[in-house]
PDB file of C-alpha atoms and ligand atoms in Angstrom:
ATOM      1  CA  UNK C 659     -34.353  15.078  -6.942  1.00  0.00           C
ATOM      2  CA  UNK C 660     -31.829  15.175  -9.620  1.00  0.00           C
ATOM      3  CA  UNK C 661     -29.551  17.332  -7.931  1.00  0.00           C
ATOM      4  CA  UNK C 662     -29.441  15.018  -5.109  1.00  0.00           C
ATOM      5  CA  UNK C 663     -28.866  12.270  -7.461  1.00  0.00           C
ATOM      6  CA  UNK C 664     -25.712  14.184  -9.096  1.00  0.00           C
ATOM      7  CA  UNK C 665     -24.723  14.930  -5.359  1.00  0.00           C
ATOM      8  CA  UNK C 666     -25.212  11.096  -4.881  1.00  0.00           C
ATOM      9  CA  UNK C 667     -22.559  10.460  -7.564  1.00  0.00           C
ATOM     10  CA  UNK C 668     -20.064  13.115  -7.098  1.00  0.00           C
ATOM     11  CA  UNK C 669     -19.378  11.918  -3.671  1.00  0.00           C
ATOM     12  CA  UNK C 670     -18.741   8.135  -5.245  1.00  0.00           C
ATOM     13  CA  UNK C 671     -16.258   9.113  -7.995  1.00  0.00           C
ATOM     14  CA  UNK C 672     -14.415  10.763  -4.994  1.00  0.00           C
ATOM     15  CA  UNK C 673     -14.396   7.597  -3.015  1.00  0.00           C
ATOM     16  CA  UNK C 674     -13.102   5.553  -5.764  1.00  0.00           C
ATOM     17  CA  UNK C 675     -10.983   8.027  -6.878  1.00  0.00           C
ATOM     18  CA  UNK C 676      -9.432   8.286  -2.988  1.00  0.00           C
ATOM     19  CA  UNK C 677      -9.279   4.295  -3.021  1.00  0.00           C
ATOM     20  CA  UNK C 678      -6.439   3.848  -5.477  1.00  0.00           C
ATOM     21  CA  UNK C 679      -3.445   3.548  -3.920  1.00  0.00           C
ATOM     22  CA  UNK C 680      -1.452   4.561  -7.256  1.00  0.00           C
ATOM     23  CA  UNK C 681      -2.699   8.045  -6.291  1.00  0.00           C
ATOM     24  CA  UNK C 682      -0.924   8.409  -3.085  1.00  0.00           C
ATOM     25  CA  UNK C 683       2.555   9.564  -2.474  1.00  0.00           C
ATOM     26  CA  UNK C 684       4.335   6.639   0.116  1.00  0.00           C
ATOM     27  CA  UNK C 685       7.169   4.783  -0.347  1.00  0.00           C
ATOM     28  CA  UNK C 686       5.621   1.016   0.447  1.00  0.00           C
ATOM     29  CA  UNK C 687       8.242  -0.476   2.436  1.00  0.00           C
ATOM     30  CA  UNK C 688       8.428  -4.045   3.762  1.00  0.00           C
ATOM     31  CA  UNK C 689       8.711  -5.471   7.579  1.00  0.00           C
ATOM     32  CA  UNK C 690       8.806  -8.866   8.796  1.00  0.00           C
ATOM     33  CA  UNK C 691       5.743 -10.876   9.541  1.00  0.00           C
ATOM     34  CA  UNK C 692       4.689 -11.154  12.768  1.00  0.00           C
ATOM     35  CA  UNK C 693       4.045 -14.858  13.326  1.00  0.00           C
ATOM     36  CA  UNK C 694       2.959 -17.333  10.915  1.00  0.00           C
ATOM     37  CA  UNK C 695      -0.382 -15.700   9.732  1.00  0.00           C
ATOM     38  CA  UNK C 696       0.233 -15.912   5.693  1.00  0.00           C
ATOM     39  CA  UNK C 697      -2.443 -18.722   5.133  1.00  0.00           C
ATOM     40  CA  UNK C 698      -5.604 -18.346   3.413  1.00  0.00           C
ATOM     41  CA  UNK C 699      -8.207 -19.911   6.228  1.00  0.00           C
ATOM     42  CA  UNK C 700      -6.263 -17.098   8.750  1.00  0.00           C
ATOM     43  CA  UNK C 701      -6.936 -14.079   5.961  1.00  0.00           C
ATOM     44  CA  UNK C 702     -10.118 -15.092   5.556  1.00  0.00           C
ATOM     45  CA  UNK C 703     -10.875 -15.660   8.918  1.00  0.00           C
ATOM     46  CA  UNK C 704      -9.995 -11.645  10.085  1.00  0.00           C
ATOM     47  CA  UNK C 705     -10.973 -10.558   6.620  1.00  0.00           C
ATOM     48  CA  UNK C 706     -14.681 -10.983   7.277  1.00  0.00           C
ATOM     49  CA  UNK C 707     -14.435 -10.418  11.547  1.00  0.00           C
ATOM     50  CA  UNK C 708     -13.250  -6.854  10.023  1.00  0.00           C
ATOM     51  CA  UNK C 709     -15.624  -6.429   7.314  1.00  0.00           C
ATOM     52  CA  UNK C 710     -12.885  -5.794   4.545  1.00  0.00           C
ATOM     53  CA  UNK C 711     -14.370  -5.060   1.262  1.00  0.00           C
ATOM     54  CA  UNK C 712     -12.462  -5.746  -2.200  1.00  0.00           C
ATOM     55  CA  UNK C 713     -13.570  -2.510  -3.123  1.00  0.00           C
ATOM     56  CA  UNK C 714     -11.677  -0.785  -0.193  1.00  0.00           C
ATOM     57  CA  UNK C 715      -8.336  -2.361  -0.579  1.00  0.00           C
ATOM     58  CA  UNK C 716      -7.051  -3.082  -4.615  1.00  0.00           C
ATOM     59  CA  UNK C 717      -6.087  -0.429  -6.736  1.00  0.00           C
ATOM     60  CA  UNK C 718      -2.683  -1.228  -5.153  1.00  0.00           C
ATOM     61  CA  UNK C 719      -3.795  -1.185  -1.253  1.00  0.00           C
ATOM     62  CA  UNK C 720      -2.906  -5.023  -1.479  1.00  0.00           C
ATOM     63  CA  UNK C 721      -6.468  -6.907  -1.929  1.00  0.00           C
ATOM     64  CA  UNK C 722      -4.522  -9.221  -4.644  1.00  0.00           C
ATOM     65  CA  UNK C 723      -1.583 -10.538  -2.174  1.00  0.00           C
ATOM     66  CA  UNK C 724      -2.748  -9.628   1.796  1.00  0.00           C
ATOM     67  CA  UNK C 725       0.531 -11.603   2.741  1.00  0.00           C
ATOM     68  CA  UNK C 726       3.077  -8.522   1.223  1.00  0.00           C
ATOM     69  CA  UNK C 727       4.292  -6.355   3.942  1.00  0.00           C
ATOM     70  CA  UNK C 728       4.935  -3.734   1.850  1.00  0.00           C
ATOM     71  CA  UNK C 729       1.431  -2.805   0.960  1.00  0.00           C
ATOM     72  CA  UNK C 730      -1.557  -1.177   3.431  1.00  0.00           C
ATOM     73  CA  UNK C 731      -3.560  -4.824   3.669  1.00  0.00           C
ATOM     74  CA  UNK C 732      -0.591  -6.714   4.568  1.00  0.00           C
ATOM     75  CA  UNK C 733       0.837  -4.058   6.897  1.00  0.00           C
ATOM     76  CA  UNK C 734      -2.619  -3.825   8.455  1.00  0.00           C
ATOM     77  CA  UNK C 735      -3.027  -7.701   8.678  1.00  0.00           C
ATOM     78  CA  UNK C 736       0.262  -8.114  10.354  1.00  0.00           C
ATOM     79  CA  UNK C 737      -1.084  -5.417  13.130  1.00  0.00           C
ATOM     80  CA  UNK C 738      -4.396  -7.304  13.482  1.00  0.00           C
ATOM     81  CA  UNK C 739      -2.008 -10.070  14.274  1.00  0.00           C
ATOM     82  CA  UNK C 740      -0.384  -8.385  16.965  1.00  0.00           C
ATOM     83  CA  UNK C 741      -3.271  -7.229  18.560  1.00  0.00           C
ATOM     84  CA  UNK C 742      -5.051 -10.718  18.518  1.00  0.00           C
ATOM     85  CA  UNK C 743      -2.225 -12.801  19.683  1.00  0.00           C
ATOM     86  CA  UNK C 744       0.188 -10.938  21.962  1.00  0.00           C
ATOM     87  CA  UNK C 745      -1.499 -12.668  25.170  1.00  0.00           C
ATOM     88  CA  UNK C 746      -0.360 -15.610  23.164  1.00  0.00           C
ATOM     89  CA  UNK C 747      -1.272 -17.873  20.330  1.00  0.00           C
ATOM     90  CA  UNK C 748      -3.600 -20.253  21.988  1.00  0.00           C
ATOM     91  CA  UNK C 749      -7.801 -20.710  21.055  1.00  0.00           C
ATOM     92  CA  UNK C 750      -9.869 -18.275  22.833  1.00  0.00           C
ATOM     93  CA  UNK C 751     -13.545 -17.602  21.742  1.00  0.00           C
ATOM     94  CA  UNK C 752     -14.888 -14.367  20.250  1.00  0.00           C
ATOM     95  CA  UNK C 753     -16.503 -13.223  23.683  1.00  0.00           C
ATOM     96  CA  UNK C 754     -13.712 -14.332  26.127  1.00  0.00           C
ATOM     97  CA  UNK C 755     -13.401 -11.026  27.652  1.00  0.00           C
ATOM     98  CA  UNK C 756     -11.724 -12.150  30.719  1.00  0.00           C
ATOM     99  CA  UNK C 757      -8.409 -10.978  31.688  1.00  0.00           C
ATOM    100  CA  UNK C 758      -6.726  -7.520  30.870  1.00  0.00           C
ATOM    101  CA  UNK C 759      -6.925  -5.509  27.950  1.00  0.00           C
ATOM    102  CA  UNK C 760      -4.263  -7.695  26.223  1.00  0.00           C
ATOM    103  CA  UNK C 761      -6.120 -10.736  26.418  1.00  0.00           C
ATOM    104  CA  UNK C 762      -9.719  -9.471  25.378  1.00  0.00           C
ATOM    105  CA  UNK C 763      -8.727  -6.156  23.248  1.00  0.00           C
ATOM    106  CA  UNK C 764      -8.765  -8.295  19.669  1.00  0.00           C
ATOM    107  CA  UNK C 765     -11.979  -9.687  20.675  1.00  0.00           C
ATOM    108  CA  UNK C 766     -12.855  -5.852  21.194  1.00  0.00           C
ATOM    109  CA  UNK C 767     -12.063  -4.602  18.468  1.00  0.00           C
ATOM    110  CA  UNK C 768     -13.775  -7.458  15.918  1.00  0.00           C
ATOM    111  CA  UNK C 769     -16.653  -6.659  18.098  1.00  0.00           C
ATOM    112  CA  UNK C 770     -16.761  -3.154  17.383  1.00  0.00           C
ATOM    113  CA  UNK C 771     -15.534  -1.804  14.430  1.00  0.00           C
ATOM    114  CA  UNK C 772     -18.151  -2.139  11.338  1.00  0.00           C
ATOM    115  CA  UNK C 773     -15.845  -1.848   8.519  1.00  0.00           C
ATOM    116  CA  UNK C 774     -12.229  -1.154   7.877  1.00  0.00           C
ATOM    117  CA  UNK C 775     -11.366   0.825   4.842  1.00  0.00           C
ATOM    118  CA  UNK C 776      -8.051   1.879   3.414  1.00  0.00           C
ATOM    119  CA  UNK C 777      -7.554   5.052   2.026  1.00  0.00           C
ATOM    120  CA  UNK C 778      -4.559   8.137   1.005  1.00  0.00           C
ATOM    121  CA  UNK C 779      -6.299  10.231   3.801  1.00  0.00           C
ATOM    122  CA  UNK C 780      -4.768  13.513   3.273  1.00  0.00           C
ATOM    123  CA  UNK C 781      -1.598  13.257   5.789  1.00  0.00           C
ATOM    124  CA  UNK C 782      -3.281  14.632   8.820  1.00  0.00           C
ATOM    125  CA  UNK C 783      -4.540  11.834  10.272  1.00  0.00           C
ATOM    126  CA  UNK C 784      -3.787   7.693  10.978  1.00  0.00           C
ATOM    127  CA  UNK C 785      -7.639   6.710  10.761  1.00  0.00           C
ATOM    128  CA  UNK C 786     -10.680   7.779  11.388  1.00  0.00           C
ATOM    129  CA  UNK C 787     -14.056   5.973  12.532  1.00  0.00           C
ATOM    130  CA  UNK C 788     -17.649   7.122  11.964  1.00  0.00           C
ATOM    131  CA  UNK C 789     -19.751   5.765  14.271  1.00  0.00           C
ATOM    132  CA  UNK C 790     -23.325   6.420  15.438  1.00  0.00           C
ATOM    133  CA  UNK C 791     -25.317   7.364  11.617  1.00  0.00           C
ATOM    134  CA  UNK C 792     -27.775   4.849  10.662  1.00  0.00           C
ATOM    135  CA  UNK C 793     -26.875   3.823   7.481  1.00  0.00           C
ATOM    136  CA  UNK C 794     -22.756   3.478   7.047  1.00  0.00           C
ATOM    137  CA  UNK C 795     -20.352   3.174  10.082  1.00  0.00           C
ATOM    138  CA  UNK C 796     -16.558   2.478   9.264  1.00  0.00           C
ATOM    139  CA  UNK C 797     -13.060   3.134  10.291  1.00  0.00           C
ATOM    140  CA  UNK C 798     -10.855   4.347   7.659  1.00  0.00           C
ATOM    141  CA  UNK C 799      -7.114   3.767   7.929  1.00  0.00           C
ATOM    142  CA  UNK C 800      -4.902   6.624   5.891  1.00  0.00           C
ATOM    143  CA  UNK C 801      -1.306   6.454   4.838  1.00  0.00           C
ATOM    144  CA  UNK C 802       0.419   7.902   8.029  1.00  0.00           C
ATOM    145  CA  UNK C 803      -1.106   4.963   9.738  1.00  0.00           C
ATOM    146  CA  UNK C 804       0.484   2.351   7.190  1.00  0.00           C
ATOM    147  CA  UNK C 805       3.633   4.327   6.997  1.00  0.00           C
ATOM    148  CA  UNK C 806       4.624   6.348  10.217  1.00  0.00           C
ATOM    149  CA  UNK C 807       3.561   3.946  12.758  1.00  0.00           C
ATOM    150  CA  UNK C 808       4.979   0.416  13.572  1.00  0.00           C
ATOM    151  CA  UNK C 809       3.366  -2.857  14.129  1.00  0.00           C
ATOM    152  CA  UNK C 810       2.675  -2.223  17.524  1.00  0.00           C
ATOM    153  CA  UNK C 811       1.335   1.657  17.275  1.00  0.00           C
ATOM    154  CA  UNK C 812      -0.691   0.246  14.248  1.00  0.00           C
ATOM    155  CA  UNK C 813      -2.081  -2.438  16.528  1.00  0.00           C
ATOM    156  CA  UNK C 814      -2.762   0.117  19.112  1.00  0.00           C
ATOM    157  CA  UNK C 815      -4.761   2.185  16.839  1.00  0.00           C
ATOM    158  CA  UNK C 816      -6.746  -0.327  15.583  1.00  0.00           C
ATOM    159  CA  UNK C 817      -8.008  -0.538  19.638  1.00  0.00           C
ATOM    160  CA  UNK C 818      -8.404   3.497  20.023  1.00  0.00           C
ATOM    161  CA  UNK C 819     -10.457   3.390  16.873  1.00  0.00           C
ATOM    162  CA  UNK C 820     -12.523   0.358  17.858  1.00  0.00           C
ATOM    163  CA  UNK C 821     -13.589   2.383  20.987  1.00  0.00           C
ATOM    164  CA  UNK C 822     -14.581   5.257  19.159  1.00  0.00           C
ATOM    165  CA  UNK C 823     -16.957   2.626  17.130  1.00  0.00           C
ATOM    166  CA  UNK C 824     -18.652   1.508  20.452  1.00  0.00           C
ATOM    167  CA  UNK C 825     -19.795   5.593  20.093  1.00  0.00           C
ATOM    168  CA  UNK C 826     -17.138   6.402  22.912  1.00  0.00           C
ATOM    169  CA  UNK C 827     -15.643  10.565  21.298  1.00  0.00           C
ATOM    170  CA  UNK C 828     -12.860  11.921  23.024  1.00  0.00           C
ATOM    171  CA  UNK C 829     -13.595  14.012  25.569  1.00  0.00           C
ATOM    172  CA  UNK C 830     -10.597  16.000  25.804  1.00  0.00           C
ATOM    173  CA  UNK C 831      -8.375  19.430  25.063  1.00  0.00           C
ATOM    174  CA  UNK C 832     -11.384  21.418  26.692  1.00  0.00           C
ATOM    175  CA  UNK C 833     -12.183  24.155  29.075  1.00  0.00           C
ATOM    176  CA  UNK C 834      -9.143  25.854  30.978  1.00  0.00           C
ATOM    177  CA  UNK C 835      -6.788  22.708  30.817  1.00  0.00           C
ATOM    178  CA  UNK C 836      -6.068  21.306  27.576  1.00  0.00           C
ATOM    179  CA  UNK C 837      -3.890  18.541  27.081  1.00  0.00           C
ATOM    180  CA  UNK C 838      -0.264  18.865  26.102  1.00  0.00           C
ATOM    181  CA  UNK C 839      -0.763  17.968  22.394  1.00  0.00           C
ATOM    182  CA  UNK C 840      -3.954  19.994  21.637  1.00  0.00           C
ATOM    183  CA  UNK C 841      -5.346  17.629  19.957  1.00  0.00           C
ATOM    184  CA  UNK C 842      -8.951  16.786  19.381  1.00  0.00           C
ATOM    185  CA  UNK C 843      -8.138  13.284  20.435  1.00  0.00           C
ATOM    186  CA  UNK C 844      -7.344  13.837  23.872  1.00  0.00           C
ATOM    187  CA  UNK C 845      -9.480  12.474  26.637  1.00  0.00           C
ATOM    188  CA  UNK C 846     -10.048  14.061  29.806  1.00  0.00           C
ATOM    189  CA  UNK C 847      -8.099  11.704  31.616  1.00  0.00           C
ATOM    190  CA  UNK C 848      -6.446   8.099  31.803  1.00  0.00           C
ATOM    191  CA  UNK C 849      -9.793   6.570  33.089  1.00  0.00           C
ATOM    192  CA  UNK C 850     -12.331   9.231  31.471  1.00  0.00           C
ATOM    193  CA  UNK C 851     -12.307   9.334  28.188  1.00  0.00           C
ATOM    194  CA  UNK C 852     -15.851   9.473  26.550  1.00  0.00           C
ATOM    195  CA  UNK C 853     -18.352  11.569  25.561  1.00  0.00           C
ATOM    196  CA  UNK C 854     -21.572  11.739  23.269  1.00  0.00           C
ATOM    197  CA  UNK C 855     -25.141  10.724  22.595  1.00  0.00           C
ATOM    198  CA  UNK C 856     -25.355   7.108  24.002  1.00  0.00           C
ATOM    199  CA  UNK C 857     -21.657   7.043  24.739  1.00  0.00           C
ATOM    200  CA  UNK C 858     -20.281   4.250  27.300  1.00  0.00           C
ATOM    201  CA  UNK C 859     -18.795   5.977  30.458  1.00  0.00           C
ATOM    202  CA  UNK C 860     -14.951   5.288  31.727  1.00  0.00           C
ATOM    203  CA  UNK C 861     -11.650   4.794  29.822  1.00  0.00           C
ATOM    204  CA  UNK C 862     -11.940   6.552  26.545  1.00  0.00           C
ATOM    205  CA  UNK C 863      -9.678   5.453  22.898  1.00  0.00           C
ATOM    206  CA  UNK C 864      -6.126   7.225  23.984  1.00  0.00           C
ATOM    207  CA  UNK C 865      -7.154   5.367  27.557  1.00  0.00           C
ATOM    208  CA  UNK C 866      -7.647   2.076  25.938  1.00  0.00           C
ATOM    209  CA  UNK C 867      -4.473   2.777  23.577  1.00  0.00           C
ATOM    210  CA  UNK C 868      -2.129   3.576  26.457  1.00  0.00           C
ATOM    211  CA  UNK C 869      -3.156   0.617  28.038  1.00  0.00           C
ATOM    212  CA  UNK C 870      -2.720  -1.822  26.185  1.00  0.00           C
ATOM    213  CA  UNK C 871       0.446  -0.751  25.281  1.00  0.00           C
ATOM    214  CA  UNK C 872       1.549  -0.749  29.147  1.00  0.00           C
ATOM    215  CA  UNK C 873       0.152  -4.224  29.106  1.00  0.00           C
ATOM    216  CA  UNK C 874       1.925  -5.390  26.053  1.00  0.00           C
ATOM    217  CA  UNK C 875       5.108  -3.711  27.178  1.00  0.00           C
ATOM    218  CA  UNK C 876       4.590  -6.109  30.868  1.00  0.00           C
ATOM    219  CA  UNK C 877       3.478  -9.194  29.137  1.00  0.00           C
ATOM    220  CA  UNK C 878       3.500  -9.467  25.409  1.00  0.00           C
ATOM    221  CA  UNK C 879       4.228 -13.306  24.272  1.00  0.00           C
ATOM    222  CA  UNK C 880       7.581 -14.540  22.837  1.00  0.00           C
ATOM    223  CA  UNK C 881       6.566 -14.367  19.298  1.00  0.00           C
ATOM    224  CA  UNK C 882       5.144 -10.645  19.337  1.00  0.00           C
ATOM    225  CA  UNK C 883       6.842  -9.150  22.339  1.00  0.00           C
ATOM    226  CA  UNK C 884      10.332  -8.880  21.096  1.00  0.00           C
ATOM    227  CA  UNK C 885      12.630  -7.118  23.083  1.00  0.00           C
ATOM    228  CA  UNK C 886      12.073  -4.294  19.919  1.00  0.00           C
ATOM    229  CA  UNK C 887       8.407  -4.540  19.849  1.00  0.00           C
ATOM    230  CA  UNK C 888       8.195  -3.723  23.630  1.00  0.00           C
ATOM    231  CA  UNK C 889      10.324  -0.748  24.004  1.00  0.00           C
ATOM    232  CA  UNK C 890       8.240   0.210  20.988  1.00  0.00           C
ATOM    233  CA  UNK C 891       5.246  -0.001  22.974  1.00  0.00           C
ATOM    234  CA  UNK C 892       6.483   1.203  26.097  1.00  0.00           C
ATOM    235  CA  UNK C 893       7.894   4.443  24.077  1.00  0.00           C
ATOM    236  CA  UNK C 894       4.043   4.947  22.600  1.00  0.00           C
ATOM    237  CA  UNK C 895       2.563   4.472  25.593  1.00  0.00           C
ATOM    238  CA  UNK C 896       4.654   7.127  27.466  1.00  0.00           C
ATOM    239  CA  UNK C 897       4.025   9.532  24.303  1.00  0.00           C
ATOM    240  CA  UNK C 898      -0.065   9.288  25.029  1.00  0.00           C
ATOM    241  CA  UNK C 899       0.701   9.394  28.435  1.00  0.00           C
ATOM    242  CA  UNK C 900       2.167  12.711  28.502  1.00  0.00           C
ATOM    243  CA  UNK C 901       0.439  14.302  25.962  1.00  0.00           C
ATOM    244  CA  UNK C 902      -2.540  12.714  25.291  1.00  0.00           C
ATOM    245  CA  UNK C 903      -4.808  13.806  29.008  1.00  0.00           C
ATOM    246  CA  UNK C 904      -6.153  16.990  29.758  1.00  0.00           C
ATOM    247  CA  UNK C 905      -5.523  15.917  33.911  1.00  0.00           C
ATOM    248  CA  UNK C 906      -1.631  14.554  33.847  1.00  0.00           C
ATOM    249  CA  UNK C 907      -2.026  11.104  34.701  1.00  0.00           C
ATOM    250  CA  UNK C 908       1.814  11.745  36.588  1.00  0.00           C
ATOM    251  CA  UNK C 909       3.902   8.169  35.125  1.00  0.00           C
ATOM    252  CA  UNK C 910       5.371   6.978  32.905  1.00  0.00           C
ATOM    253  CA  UNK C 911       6.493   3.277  32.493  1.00  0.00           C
ATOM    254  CA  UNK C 912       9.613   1.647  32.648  1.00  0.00           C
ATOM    255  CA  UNK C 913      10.504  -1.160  30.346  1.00  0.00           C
ATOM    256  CA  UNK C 914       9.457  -3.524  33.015  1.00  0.00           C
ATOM    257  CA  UNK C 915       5.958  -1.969  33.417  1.00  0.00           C
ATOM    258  CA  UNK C 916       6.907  -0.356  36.736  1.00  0.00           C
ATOM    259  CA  UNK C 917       5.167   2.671  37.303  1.00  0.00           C
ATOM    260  CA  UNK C 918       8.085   5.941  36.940  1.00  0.00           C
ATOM    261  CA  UNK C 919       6.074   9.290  39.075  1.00  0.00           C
ATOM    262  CA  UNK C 920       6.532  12.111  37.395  1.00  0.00           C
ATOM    263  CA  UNK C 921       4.972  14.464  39.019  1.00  0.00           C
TER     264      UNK C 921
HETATM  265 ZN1  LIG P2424      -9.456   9.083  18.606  1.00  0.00          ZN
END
């Protein structure tokens, strides 16, 4: 019993200790904000359909000013933003899920992930979500994901990992035809992407990333679909297109959404 108590407490000093953004290496730059979302009812408001915790986001992740750009909460808030509002800015209820991906994929992801937690990570990944254990579910967002992706990939991410907390794993970079990347989070193709005990069936997380971003690069609104933002999205989309499916799903997509063959 006492050992398991010690074990208990080791594991907590590490979590604290791996929640202080003074300990990781980034330079925190600024971007704009997307849209007008620096007010305390809209913070709130995503703060608790996310399950932030204070304890996962001071220490310099950005708990005391979620409106700074420069720091994880604000850089994550300004994706949350994106990937709420880019079918537009108007009221829709948590469970509208009518439409395509763009229009219901916030709703989605509010729905599904537990927690979101900010952490240094350890370079190798943009986030990670536990899903499936009884007691403590939760996506964790790490510095690459802050950092190395913009608005729109972070947006994007925040969708892959919400599918991966409806207990949808990637299915992918198995048997005699692995994906291009190699990487565990390949799915088996565009519209197969899930496996595990009591997993949905169909589209899997890189599925749901790529498209969205397809759909954002077609229809994004005026405020988040800048001319930028799309070819930003269009770019990511043809990167998990191409390297992201064991079976080649044989397009890309042109800045006007058309459909390019490519094989
Ligand atoms: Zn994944």
């Amino acid at each position: 019993m006492k050992s398991l108590v010690l074990i208990a407490s080791l594991a907590l000093a590490c979590l604290l200790n791996h929640a202080t953004a003074a300990s990781c290496s980034a330079a925190m730059v600024s971007e704009p904000r997307v849209g007008s979302w620096c007010n305390q009812t809209w913070v709130n408001y995503f703060w608790n359909a996310y399950d932030f915790d204070k304890a996962d986001w001071d220490n310099g992740f950005g708990f005391d000013n979620a409106c700074d750009t420069s720091r994880p909460l604000g850089r994550t808030m300004n994706a949350i933003y994106v990937l709420n509002y880019a079918d537009g800015p108007g009221s829709k209820s948590r469970d509208d899920y009518s439409g395509s991906i763009l229009h219901w994929g916030g709703n989605y992801s509010m729905r599904e992930i537990d927690e979101l937690d900010a952490r240094c990570g350890d370079g190798s990944k943009r986030a990670y979500t536990r899903w499936g254990v009884a007691i403590d579910n939760y996506t964790q967002l790490y510095l690459p994901f802050f950092y190395n992706e913009n608005v729109v990939e972070r947006a994007a991410t925040l969708l892959h990992e919400s599918r991966h907390a409806d207990w949808c794993g990637h299915n992918g970079n198995d048997g005699s035809n692995r994906c291009p990347s190699r990487s565990e989070s390949c799915d088996e193709s565009f519209t197969d992407g899930c496996s595990g005990i009591g997993s949905p069936s169909g589209r899997g997380a890189s599925g749901y990333q790529a498209l969205w971003l397809w759909w954002f690069t077609v229809s994004a609104d005026g405020i988040t679909g800048t001319s930028v933002r799309k070819a930003f999205a269009r770019d990511e989309a043809n990167r998990v297109l191409s390297t992201m499916f064991d079976v080649n799903p044989c397009f890309q997509i042109a800045s006007n959404g058309a459909t390019i063959s490519t094989c």
